[in-house]
Amino acid sequence: SAEGMFNYLRKRFTSHITERSRRRARLVSKDGRCNIEFGNVEQSRFVFLVDIWTTILDLRWRYKMTIFISAFLGSWFLFGLLWYVVAYIHKDLPEFNPSINHTPCVENINGLTSAFLFSLETQVTIGYGFRCVTEQCVTAIFLLIFQSILGVIINSFMCGAILAKISRSKNRAKTITFSKNAVISKRGGKLCLLIRVANLRKSLLIGSHIYGKLLKTTITPEGETIILDQVNIEFIVDAGNENLFFISPLTIYHIIDKNSPFFHTAAETILQQDFELVVFLDGTVEATSATCQVRTSYIPEEVLWGYRFAPIVSKTKEGKYRVDFQNFSKTVAVETPHCAFCLYNEKEAKAKEKKGYDNPGFVLSETSETSDTKM
């Protein structure tokens, strides 16, 4: 009915507004981009021009292509003006009415347009044969040599920048995906925080290493407030966190023990906390031997207490292993302790019940019974 539809839309709108109001600022987005800006930097922007190669590589494609086109068009037009000046000084242009026996510096340059075409032909080594330099002018010969050398430098730099931009390992990192949520449940009898990660390509990442950083605001005993204080979070898989065999999706987990910053966190209090868990995966691309880093982050609303990930790997009748990515981020509710502190207290209590205690001061003495009854 219309009333039911209206109530449904109002509920969705209210939930959307509530979610936006609760949305927290995060340093690292889900796709790995860093949300940070630098203000009042005392150093001038000239320092970025000193490292021009990195600056060019970090530019967006639209700016890079603008520089690419401008570099070639600008150099062609600049040298076209220089060729026109050489022809003008040597009086090779038609307006000077050169004699029949006059030998120009460059054949068939009649104006600025023809000078630009000759500059283009020279720098890209087209060589149509219609316009050419003669031995009449030493200046023209040196200008030809200088433009040829500069043209090679521009070609090498710009084409190398395009190739480096295309082959950057950042593009390989886009085929590594993390689960949308992290979950907390028991694994191997211990309370763990679990995250699922998958490699969407069949090519491996060599020497993969995974680790995490917990970002939160802390206050030191001296009263200093540290924003984005970093705490190391150790993630492991069953085979260890070094040299992962990353051919199928892996579930990495962090054991919430007494050394974990999540040890005093409970299911009811996790949403009230203010932290951001950043997960990093470093590895070497098998095809290019370039190192890459993949990162994502989780805020308290994205950590589900009392859930585990649904299975996604199965075996077909043909003997092949099949990965169903439809269940990649799917979670299943499971029975989970209220908090890590409660779980370890329960274990310690059960362990004490099974233990016996010896009293070294206890001595067993035997007594004989005597009858003091007299008849």
PDB file of N, CA, C and O in Angstrom, residues 162-206:
ATOM      1  N   ILE A 162      55.162   7.736 -19.238  1.00  0.00           N
ATOM      2  CA  ILE A 162      53.906   7.054 -19.571  1.00  0.00           C
ATOM      3  C   ILE A 162      54.012   5.562 -19.268  1.00  0.00           C
ATOM      4  O   ILE A 162      53.112   4.953 -18.679  1.00  0.00           O
ATOM      5  N   LEU A 163      55.136   4.953 -19.670  1.00  0.00           N
ATOM      6  CA  LEU A 163      55.324   3.523 -19.434  1.00  0.00           C
ATOM      7  C   LEU A 163      55.398   3.212 -17.940  1.00  0.00           C
ATOM      8  O   LEU A 163      54.804   2.226 -17.474  1.00  0.00           O
ATOM      9  N   ALA A 164      56.105   4.060 -17.185  1.00  0.00           N
ATOM     10  CA  ALA A 164      56.212   3.836 -15.742  1.00  0.00           C
ATOM     11  C   ALA A 164      54.856   4.008 -15.070  1.00  0.00           C
ATOM     12  O   ALA A 164      54.540   3.292 -14.111  1.00  0.00           O
ATOM     13  N   LYS A 165      54.057   4.948 -15.553  1.00  0.00           N
ATOM     14  CA  LYS A 165      52.727   5.159 -14.979  1.00  0.00           C
ATOM     15  C   LYS A 165      51.838   3.943 -15.228  1.00  0.00           C
ATOM     16  O   LYS A 165      51.082   3.521 -14.341  1.00  0.00           O
ATOM     17  N   ILE A 166      51.933   3.379 -16.427  1.00  0.00           N
ATOM     18  CA  ILE A 166      51.091   2.226 -16.752  1.00  0.00           C
ATOM     19  C   ILE A 166      51.515   0.997 -15.952  1.00  0.00           C
ATOM     20  O   ILE A 166      50.668   0.226 -15.482  1.00  0.00           O
ATOM     21  N   SER A 167      52.816   0.808 -15.783  1.00  0.00           N
ATOM     22  CA  SER A 167      53.321  -0.411 -15.149  1.00  0.00           C
ATOM     23  C   SER A 167      53.510  -0.274 -13.648  1.00  0.00           C
ATOM     24  O   SER A 167      54.141  -1.142 -13.034  1.00  0.00           O
ATOM     25  N   ARG A 168      52.992   0.785 -13.035  1.00  0.00           N
ATOM     26  CA  ARG A 168      53.147   0.944 -11.590  1.00  0.00           C
ATOM     27  C   ARG A 168      52.435  -0.182 -10.852  1.00  0.00           C
ATOM     28  O   ARG A 168      51.369  -0.643 -11.255  1.00  0.00           O
ATOM     29  N   SER A 169      53.067  -0.622  -9.756  1.00  0.00           N
ATOM     30  CA  SER A 169      52.493  -1.728  -8.984  1.00  0.00           C
ATOM     31  C   SER A 169      51.192  -1.341  -8.293  1.00  0.00           C
ATOM     32  O   SER A 169      50.485  -2.206  -7.785  1.00  0.00           O
ATOM     33  N   LYS A 170      50.876  -0.033  -8.276  1.00  0.00           N
ATOM     34  CA  LYS A 170      49.622   0.397  -7.676  1.00  0.00           C
ATOM     35  C   LYS A 170      48.431  -0.219  -8.412  1.00  0.00           C
ATOM     36  O   LYS A 170      47.402  -0.536  -7.816  1.00  0.00           O
ATOM     37  N   ASN A 171      48.581  -0.409  -9.726  1.00  0.00           N
ATOM     38  CA  ASN A 171      47.501  -1.033 -10.492  1.00  0.00           C
ATOM     39  C   ASN A 171      47.337  -2.506 -10.125  1.00  0.00           C
ATOM     40  O   ASN A 171      46.226  -3.033 -10.123  1.00  0.00           O
ATOM     41  N   ARG A 172      48.455  -3.183  -9.822  1.00  0.00           N
ATOM     42  CA  ARG A 172      48.375  -4.578  -9.392  1.00  0.00           C
ATOM     43  C   ARG A 172      47.675  -4.676  -8.043  1.00  0.00           C
ATOM     44  O   ARG A 172      46.960  -5.658  -7.766  1.00  0.00           O
ATOM     45  N   ALA A 173      47.833  -3.662  -7.215  1.00  0.00           N
ATOM     46  CA  ALA A 173      47.210  -3.697  -5.899  1.00  0.00           C
ATOM     47  C   ALA A 173      45.692  -3.659  -5.986  1.00  0.00           C
ATOM     48  O   ALA A 173      45.004  -4.073  -5.043  1.00  0.00           O
ATOM     49  N   LYS A 174      45.139  -3.177  -7.100  1.00  0.00           N
ATOM     50  CA  LYS A 174      43.690  -3.113  -7.233  1.00  0.00           C
ATOM     51  C   LYS A 174      43.058  -4.491  -7.379  1.00  0.00           C
ATOM     52  O   LYS A 174      41.846  -4.629  -7.217  1.00  0.00           O
ATOM     53  N   THR A 175      43.861  -5.501  -7.709  1.00  0.00           N
ATOM     54  CA  THR A 175      43.343  -6.855  -7.829  1.00  0.00           C
ATOM     55  C   THR A 175      43.516  -7.649  -6.538  1.00  0.00           C
ATOM     56  O   THR A 175      43.338  -8.854  -6.525  1.00  0.00           O
ATOM     57  N   ILE A 176      43.903  -6.968  -5.457  1.00  0.00           N
ATOM     58  CA  ILE A 176      43.921  -7.560  -4.116  1.00  0.00           C
ATOM     59  C   ILE A 176      42.776  -6.932  -3.343  1.00  0.00           C
ATOM     60  O   ILE A 176      42.681  -5.707  -3.232  1.00  0.00           O
ATOM     61  N   THR A 177      41.895  -7.736  -2.802  1.00  0.00           N
ATOM     62  CA  THR A 177      40.706  -7.210  -2.133  1.00  0.00           C
ATOM     63  C   THR A 177      40.610  -7.756  -0.717  1.00  0.00           C
ATOM     64  O   THR A 177      40.998  -8.900  -0.442  1.00  0.00           O
ATOM     65  N   PHE A 178      40.104  -6.911   0.171  1.00  0.00           N
ATOM     66  CA  PHE A 178      39.859  -7.293   1.558  1.00  0.00           C
ATOM     67  C   PHE A 178      38.356  -7.417   1.794  1.00  0.00           C
ATOM     68  O   PHE A 178      37.543  -6.835   1.061  1.00  0.00           O
ATOM     69  N   SER A 179      37.991  -8.142   2.821  1.00  0.00           N
ATOM     70  CA  SER A 179      36.585  -8.264   3.183  1.00  0.00           C
ATOM     71  C   SER A 179      36.050  -6.915   3.658  1.00  0.00           C
ATOM     72  O   SER A 179      36.793  -6.079   4.180  1.00  0.00           O
ATOM     73  N   LYS A 180      34.759  -6.718   3.471  1.00  0.00           N
ATOM     74  CA  LYS A 180      34.146  -5.446   3.845  1.00  0.00           C
ATOM     75  C   LYS A 180      34.177  -5.232   5.345  1.00  0.00           C
ATOM     76  O   LYS A 180      34.348  -4.102   5.817  1.00  0.00           O
ATOM     77  N   ASN A 181      34.028  -6.299   6.095  1.00  0.00           N
ATOM     78  CA  ASN A 181      34.018  -6.211   7.558  1.00  0.00           C
ATOM     79  C   ASN A 181      35.076  -7.121   8.141  1.00  0.00           C
ATOM     80  O   ASN A 181      35.502  -8.099   7.512  1.00  0.00           O
ATOM     81  N   ALA A 182      35.494  -6.789   9.352  1.00  0.00           N
ATOM     82  CA  ALA A 182      36.289  -7.698  10.173  1.00  0.00           C
ATOM     83  C   ALA A 182      35.351  -8.336  11.198  1.00  0.00           C
ATOM     84  O   ALA A 182      34.335  -7.742  11.571  1.00  0.00           O
ATOM     85  N   VAL A 183      35.664  -9.548  11.625  1.00  0.00           N
ATOM     86  CA  VAL A 183      34.803 -10.263  12.575  1.00  0.00           C
ATOM     87  C   VAL A 183      35.637 -10.684  13.777  1.00  0.00           C
ATOM     88  O   VAL A 183      36.861 -10.821  13.698  1.00  0.00           O
ATOM     89  N   ILE A 184      34.953 -10.877  14.888  1.00  0.00           N
ATOM     90  CA  ILE A 184      35.582 -11.356  16.120  1.00  0.00           C
ATOM     91  C   ILE A 184      34.841 -12.607  16.563  1.00  0.00           C
ATOM     92  O   ILE A 184      33.622 -12.588  16.765  1.00  0.00           O
ATOM     93  N   SER A 185      35.577 -13.712  16.679  1.00  0.00           N
ATOM     94  CA  SER A 185      35.005 -14.983  17.124  1.00  0.00           C
ATOM     95  C   SER A 185      36.138 -15.865  17.615  1.00  0.00           C
ATOM     96  O   SER A 185      37.316 -15.480  17.569  1.00  0.00           O
ATOM     97  N   LYS A 186      35.778 -17.055  18.091  1.00  0.00           N
ATOM     98  CA  LYS A 186      36.787 -17.986  18.588  1.00  0.00           C
ATOM     99  C   LYS A 186      37.401 -18.756  17.421  1.00  0.00           C
ATOM    100  O   LYS A 186      36.721 -19.149  16.484  1.00  0.00           O
ATOM    101  N   ARG A 187      38.710 -18.960  17.514  1.00  0.00           N
ATOM    102  CA  ARG A 187      39.438 -19.749  16.513  1.00  0.00           C
ATOM    103  C   ARG A 187      40.551 -20.492  17.248  1.00  0.00           C
ATOM    104  O   ARG A 187      41.435 -19.865  17.821  1.00  0.00           O
ATOM    105  N   GLY A 188      40.464 -21.810  17.225  1.00  0.00           N
ATOM    106  CA  GLY A 188      41.448 -22.612  17.938  1.00  0.00           C
ATOM    107  C   GLY A 188      41.389 -22.423  19.440  1.00  0.00           C
ATOM    108  O   GLY A 188      42.412 -22.505  20.122  1.00  0.00           O
ATOM    109  N   GLY A 189      40.196 -22.149  19.962  1.00  0.00           N
ATOM    110  CA  GLY A 189      40.041 -21.959  21.401  1.00  0.00           C
ATOM    111  C   GLY A 189      40.426 -20.585  21.900  1.00  0.00           C
ATOM    112  O   GLY A 189      40.372 -20.325  23.103  1.00  0.00           O
ATOM    113  N   LYS A 190      40.797 -19.693  20.993  1.00  0.00           N
ATOM    114  CA  LYS A 190      41.195 -18.343  21.376  1.00  0.00           C
ATOM    115  C   LYS A 190      40.293 -17.324  20.679  1.00  0.00           C
ATOM    116  O   LYS A 190      39.813 -17.571  19.581  1.00  0.00           O
ATOM    117  N   LEU A 191      40.098 -16.201  21.334  1.00  0.00           N
ATOM    118  CA  LEU A 191      39.307 -15.139  20.739  1.00  0.00           C
ATOM    119  C   LEU A 191      40.177 -14.374  19.747  1.00  0.00           C
ATOM    120  O   LEU A 191      41.282 -13.923  20.096  1.00  0.00           O
ATOM    121  N   CYS A 192      39.694 -14.252  18.519  1.00  0.00           N
ATOM    122  CA  CYS A 192      40.509 -13.675  17.455  1.00  0.00           C
ATOM    123  C   CYS A 192      39.708 -12.651  16.664  1.00  0.00           C
ATOM    124  O   CYS A 192      38.472 -12.740  16.564  1.00  0.00           O
ATOM    125  N   LEU A 193      40.425 -11.697  16.095  1.00  0.00           N
ATOM    126  CA  LEU A 193      39.863 -10.766  15.127  1.00  0.00           C
ATOM    127  C   LEU A 193      40.293 -11.247  13.751  1.00  0.00           C
ATOM    128  O   LEU A 193      41.493 -11.377  13.485  1.00  0.00           O
ATOM    129  N   LEU A 194      39.323 -11.520  12.872  1.00  0.00           N
ATOM    130  CA  LEU A 194      39.608 -12.157  11.588  1.00  0.00           C
ATOM    131  C   LEU A 194      39.262 -11.226  10.436  1.00  0.00           C
ATOM    132  O   LEU A 194      38.268 -10.486  10.486  1.00  0.00           O
ATOM    133  N   ILE A 195      40.093 -11.276   9.396  1.00  0.00           N
ATOM    134  CA  ILE A 195      39.903 -10.513   8.168  1.00  0.00           C
ATOM    135  C   ILE A 195      40.192 -11.445   7.000  1.00  0.00           C
ATOM    136  O   ILE A 195      41.112 -12.279   7.065  1.00  0.00           O
ATOM    137  N   ARG A 196      39.423 -11.308   5.949  1.00  0.00           N
ATOM    138  CA  ARG A 196      39.622 -12.145   4.763  1.00  0.00           C
ATOM    139  C   ARG A 196      40.227 -11.310   3.642  1.00  0.00           C
ATOM    140  O   ARG A 196      39.815 -10.164   3.413  1.00  0.00           O
ATOM    141  N   VAL A 197      41.201 -11.866   2.951  1.00  0.00           N
ATOM    142  CA  VAL A 197      41.880 -11.179   1.852  1.00  0.00           C
ATOM    143  C   VAL A 197      42.006 -12.154   0.690  1.00  0.00           C
ATOM    144  O   VAL A 197      42.196 -13.356   0.890  1.00  0.00           O
ATOM    145  N   ALA A 198      41.874 -11.635  -0.544  1.00  0.00           N
ATOM    146  CA  ALA A 198      41.883 -12.499  -1.732  1.00  0.00           C
ATOM    147  C   ALA A 198      42.697 -11.859  -2.832  1.00  0.00           C
ATOM    148  O   ALA A 198      42.760 -10.623  -2.975  1.00  0.00           O
ATOM    149  N   ASN A 199      43.323 -12.706  -3.627  1.00  0.00           N
ATOM    150  CA  ASN A 199      44.061 -12.313  -4.823  1.00  0.00           C
ATOM    151  C   ASN A 199      43.199 -12.672  -6.032  1.00  0.00           C
ATOM    152  O   ASN A 199      42.920 -13.837  -6.273  1.00  0.00           O
ATOM    153  N   LEU A 200      42.775 -11.653  -6.780  1.00  0.00           N
ATOM    154  CA  LEU A 200      41.871 -11.888  -7.902  1.00  0.00           C
ATOM    155  C   LEU A 200      42.584 -12.387  -9.146  1.00  0.00           C
ATOM    156  O   LEU A 200      41.927 -12.754 -10.121  1.00  0.00           O
ATOM    157  N   ARG A 201      43.896 -12.374  -9.158  1.00  0.00           N
ATOM    158  CA  ARG A 201      44.659 -12.902 -10.292  1.00  0.00           C
ATOM    159  C   ARG A 201      45.246 -14.264  -9.934  1.00  0.00           C
ATOM    160  O   ARG A 201      45.443 -14.584  -8.753  1.00  0.00           O
ATOM    161  N   LYS A 202      45.560 -15.033 -10.969  1.00  0.00           N
ATOM    162  CA  LYS A 202      46.200 -16.325 -10.743  1.00  0.00           C
ATOM    163  C   LYS A 202      47.696 -16.183 -10.516  1.00  0.00           C
ATOM    164  O   LYS A 202      48.325 -17.095  -9.977  1.00  0.00           O
ATOM    165  N   SER A 203      48.286 -15.063 -10.938  1.00  0.00           N
ATOM    166  CA  SER A 203      49.700 -14.829 -10.665  1.00  0.00           C
ATOM    167  C   SER A 203      49.877 -14.487  -9.186  1.00  0.00           C
ATOM    168  O   SER A 203      49.026 -13.836  -8.569  1.00  0.00           O
ATOM    169  N   LEU A 204      50.982 -14.934  -8.609  1.00  0.00           N
ATOM    170  CA  LEU A 204      51.194 -14.826  -7.173  1.00  0.00           C
ATOM    171  C   LEU A 204      51.876 -13.520  -6.806  1.00  0.00           C
ATOM    172  O   LEU A 204      52.481 -12.847  -7.637  1.00  0.00           O
ATOM    173  N   LEU A 205      51.757 -13.171  -5.531  1.00  0.00           N
ATOM    174  CA  LEU A 205      52.578 -12.137  -4.917  1.00  0.00           C
ATOM    175  C   LEU A 205      53.675 -12.840  -4.133  1.00  0.00           C
ATOM    176  O   LEU A 205      53.403 -13.622  -3.221  1.00  0.00           O
ATOM    177  N   ILE A 206      54.927 -12.583  -4.508  1.00  0.00           N
ATOM    178  CA  ILE A 206      56.057 -13.291  -3.924  1.00  0.00           C
ATOM    179  C   ILE A 206      56.485 -12.572  -2.646  1.00  0.00           C
ATOM    180  O   ILE A 206      56.559 -11.347  -2.599  1.00  0.00           O
TER     181      ILE A 206
END
